[in-house]
Short mmCIF file of C-alpha atoms and ligand atoms in Angstrom, two decimals:
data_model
loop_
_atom_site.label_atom_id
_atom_site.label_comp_id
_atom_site.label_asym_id
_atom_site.label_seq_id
_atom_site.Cartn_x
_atom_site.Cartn_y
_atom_site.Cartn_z
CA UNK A 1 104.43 80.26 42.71
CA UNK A 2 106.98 82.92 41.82
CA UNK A 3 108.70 84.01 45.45
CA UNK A 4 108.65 88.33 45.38
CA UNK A 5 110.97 90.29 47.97
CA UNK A 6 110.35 94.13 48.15
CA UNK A 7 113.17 96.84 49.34
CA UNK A 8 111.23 99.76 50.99
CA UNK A 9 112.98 102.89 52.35
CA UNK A 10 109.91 104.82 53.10
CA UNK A 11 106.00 105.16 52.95
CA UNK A 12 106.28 102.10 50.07
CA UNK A 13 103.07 103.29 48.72
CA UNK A 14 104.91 101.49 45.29
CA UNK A 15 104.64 98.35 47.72
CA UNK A 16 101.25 98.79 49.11
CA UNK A 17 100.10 98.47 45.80
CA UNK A 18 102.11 95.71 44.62
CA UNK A 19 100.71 94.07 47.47
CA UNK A 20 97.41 95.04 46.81
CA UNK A 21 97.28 93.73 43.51
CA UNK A 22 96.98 90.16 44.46
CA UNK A 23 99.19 89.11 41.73
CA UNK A 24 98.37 85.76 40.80
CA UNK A 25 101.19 83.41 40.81
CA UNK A 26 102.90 85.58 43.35
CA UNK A 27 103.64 85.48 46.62
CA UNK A 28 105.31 88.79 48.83
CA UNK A 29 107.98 86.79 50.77
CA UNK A 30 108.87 89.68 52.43
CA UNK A 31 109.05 93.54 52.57
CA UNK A 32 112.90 94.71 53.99
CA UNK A 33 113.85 98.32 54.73
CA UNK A 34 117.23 99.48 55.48
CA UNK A 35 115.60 102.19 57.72
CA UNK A 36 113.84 101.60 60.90
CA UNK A 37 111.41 104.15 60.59
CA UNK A 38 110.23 102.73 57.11
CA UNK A 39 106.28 103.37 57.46
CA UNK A 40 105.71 101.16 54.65
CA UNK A 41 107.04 97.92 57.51
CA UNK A 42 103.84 98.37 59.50
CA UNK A 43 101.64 98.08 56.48
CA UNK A 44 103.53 94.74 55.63
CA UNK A 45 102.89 93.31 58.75
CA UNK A 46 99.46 94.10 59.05
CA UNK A 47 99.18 92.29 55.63
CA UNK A 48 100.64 89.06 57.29
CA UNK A 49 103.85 89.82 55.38
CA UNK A 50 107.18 89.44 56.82
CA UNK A 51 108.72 92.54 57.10
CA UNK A 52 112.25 92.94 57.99
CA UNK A 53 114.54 95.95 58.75
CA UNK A 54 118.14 95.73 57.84
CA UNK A 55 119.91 99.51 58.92
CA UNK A 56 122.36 100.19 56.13
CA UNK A 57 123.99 102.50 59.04
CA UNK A 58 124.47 99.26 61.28
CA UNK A 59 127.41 98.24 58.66
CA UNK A 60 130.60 99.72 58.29
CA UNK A 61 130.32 100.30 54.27
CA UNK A 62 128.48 99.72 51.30
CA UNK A 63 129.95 96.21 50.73
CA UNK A 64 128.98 95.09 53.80
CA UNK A 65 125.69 95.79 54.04
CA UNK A 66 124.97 94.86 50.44
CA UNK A 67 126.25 91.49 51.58
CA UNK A 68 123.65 90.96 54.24
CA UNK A 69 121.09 92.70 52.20
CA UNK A 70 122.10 89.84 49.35
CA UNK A 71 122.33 86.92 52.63
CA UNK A 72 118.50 88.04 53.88
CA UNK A 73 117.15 88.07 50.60
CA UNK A 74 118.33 85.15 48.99
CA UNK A 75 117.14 83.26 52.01
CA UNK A 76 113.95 83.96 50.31
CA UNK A 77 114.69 82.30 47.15
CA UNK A 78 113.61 85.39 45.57
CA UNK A 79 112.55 84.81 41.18
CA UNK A 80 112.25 88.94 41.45
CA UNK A 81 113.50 91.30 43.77
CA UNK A 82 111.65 94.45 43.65
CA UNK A 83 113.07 98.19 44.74
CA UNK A 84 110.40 100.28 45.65
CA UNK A 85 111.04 103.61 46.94
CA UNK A 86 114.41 101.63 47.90
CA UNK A 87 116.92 104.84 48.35
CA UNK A 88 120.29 103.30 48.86
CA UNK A 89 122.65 102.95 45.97
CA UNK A 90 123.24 99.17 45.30
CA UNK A 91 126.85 97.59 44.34
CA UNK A 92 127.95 96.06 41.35
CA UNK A 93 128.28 93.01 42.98
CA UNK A 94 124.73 93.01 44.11
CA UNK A 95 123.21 94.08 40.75
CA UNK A 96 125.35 91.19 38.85
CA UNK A 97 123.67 88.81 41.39
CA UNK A 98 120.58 89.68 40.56
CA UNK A 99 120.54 90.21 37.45
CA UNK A 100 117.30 89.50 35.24
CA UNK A 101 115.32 89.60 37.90
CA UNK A 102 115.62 93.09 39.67
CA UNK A 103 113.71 95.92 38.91
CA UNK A 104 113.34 99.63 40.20
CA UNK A 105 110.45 102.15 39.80
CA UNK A 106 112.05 105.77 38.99
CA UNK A 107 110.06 108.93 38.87
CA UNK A 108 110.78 110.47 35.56
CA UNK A 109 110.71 109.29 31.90
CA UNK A 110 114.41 107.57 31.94
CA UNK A 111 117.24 108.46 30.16
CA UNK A 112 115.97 112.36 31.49
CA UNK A 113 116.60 112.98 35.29
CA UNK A 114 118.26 109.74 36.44
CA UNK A 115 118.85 110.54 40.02
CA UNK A 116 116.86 112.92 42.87
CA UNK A 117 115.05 115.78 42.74
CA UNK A 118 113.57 114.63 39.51
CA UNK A 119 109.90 116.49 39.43
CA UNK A 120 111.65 119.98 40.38
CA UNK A 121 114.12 118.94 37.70
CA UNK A 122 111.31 118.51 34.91
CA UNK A 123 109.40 121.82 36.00
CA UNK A 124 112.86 123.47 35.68
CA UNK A 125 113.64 122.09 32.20
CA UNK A 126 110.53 123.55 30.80
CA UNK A 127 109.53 119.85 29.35
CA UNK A 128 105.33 119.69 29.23
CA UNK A 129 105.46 115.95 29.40
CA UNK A 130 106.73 113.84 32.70
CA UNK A 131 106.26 110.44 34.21
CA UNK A 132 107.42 107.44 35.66
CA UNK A 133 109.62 104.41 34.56
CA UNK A 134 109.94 100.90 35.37
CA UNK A 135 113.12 98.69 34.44
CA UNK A 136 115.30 96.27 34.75
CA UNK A 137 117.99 97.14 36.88
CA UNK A 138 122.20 97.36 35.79
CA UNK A 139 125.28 98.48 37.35
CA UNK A 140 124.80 102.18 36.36
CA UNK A 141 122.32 104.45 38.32
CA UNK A 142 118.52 104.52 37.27
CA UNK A 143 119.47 102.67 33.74
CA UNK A 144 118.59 98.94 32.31
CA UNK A 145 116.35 97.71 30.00
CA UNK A 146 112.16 99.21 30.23
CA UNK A 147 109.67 97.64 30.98
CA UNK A 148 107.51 100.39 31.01
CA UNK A 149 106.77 104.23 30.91
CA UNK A 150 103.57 106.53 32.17
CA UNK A 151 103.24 109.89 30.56
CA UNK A 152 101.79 112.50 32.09
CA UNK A 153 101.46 116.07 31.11
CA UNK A 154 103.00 119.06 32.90
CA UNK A 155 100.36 121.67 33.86
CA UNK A 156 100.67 125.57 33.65
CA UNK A 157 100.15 125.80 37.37
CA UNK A 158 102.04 122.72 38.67
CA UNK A 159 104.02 122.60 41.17
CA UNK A 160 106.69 119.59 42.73
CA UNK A 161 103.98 118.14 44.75
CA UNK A 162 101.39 118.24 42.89
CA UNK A 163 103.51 116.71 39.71
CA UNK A 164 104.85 114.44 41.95
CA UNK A 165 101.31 113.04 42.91
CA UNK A 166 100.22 113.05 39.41
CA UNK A 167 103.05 111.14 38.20
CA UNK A 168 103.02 108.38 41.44
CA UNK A 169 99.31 107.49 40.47
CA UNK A 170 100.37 106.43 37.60
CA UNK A 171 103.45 104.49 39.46
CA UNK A 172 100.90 102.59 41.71
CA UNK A 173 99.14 101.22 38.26
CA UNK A 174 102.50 100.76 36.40
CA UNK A 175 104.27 98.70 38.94
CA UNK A 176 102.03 95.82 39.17
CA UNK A 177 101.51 95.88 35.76
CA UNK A 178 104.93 94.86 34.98
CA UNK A 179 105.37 92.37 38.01
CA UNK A 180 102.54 90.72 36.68
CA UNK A 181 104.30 90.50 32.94
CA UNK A 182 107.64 89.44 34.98
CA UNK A 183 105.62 86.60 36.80
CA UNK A 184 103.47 85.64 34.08
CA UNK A 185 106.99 84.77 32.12
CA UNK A 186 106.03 87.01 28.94
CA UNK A 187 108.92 89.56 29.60
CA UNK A 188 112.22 89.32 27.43
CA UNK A 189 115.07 91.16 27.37
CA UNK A 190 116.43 92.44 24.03
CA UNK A 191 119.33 94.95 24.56
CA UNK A 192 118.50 97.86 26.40
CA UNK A 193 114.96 96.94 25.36
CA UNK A 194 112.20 94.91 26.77
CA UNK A 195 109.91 93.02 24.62
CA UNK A 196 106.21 91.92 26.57
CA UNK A 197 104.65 88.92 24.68
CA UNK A 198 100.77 89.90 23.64
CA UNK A 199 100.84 93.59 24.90
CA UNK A 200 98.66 95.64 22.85
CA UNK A 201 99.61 97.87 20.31
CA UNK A 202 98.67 101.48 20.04
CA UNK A 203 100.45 103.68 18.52
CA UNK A 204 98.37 107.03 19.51
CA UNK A 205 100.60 110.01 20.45
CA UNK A 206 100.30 111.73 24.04
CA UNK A 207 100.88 115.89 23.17
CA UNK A 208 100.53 118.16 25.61
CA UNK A 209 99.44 120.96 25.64
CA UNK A 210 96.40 118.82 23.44
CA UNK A 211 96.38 120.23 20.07
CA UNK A 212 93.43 122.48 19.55
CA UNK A 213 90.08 120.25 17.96
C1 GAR B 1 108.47 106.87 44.33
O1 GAR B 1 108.04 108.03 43.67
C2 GAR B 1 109.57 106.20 43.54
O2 GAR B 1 109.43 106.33 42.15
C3 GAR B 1 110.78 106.97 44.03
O3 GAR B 1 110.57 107.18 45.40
C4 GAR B 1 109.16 107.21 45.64
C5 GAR B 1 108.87 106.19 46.72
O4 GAR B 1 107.53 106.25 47.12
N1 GAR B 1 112.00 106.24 43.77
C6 GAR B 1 113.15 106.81 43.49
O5 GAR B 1 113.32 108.01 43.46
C7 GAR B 1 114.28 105.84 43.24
N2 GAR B 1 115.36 106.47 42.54
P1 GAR B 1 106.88 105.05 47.90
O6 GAR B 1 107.83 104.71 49.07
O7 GAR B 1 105.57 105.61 48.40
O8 GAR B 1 106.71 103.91 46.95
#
């Protein structure tokens, strides 16, 4: 059984459906926020998972709190640490500790719009595709080795909300997915890239706007 530990800031919808997914193999140690008013704890909870909140603002700086994020964790014996929604910038030290075995979701097809504000971002930059990335986690922001990417097209009439919901649907299926690679011991990383043992091939282009028939 591979021991998970998710880092929430928010709603954790990203969790929820981690959770939800009944990964098998898995087991959801626990759920920690570094706010209080994380909505995503209560869902934990209800789900008979432990859920923990650690206030980053209880600590006098980033190296401190990073250290008693890394203490609570690793109490958990954690094989993958999971951000999800997680909106505090992690140390150096932290990311060496974990390193392999900590990935982030990020809401925009990585290298473009590393950072916030990333939907307004890709309706500003004019691009007609967008989506979501999951990876392995390094020292510099919103980088590391993929695991995956969702696509999804930008529409004439979009706007930040409803891109944003378009492209965290496709989080909620991505997310698992690539746990579930993690825990099933087929992931391998090869540079900046990831190679997943078995995963099917297809080598069909998204284009958007579709070309006409
Ligand atoms: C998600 O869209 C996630 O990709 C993003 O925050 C949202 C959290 O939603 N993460 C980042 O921007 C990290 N840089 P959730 O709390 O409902 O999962």
């Amino acid at each position: 059984m591979k021991n998970i530990v998710i880092l929430i800031s928010g709603r954790g919808s990203n969790m929820e459906a981690i959770v939800r997914a009944a990964i098998p193999g898995a087991r959801i140690a626990a759920v920690i926020a570094n706010r209080p008013d994380a909505s995503g704890l209560a869902f934990a909870s209800a789900h008979g998972i432990e859920a923990v909140c650690l206030d980053h603002k209880a600590f006098a700086d980033r190296a401190a709190f990073d250290e008693a994020l890394r203490q609570r964790i690793d109490a958990y014996a954690p094989d993958v640490v999971v951000l999800a929604g997680f909106m505090r910038v992690l140390g150096e030290g932290f990311v060496r500790h974990y390193e392999g075995r900590l990935i982030n979701i990020h809401p925009s097809l990585l290298p473009a719009f590393p950072g916030l504000h990333t939907h307004r971002r890709a309706l500003e930059s004019g691009a007609t595709v967008h989506g979501a990335t999951v990876h392995f986690v390094t020292a510099e922001l919103d980088s590391g080795p993929v695991l995956v990417q969702a696509v999804v097209p930008v529409l004439p009439d979009d706007d930040e909300a409803a891109l944003a919901t378009r492209v965290l649907q496709e989080e909620h299926r991505i997310y698992p997915q690539a746990l579930r690679w993690i825990v099933e011991g087929r992931t391998r990383i090869a540079g900046q890239r990831v190679l997943v043992q078995d995963r099917a091939r297809d080598q069909a282009a998204l284009i958007s706007p579709p070309l006409d028939a």
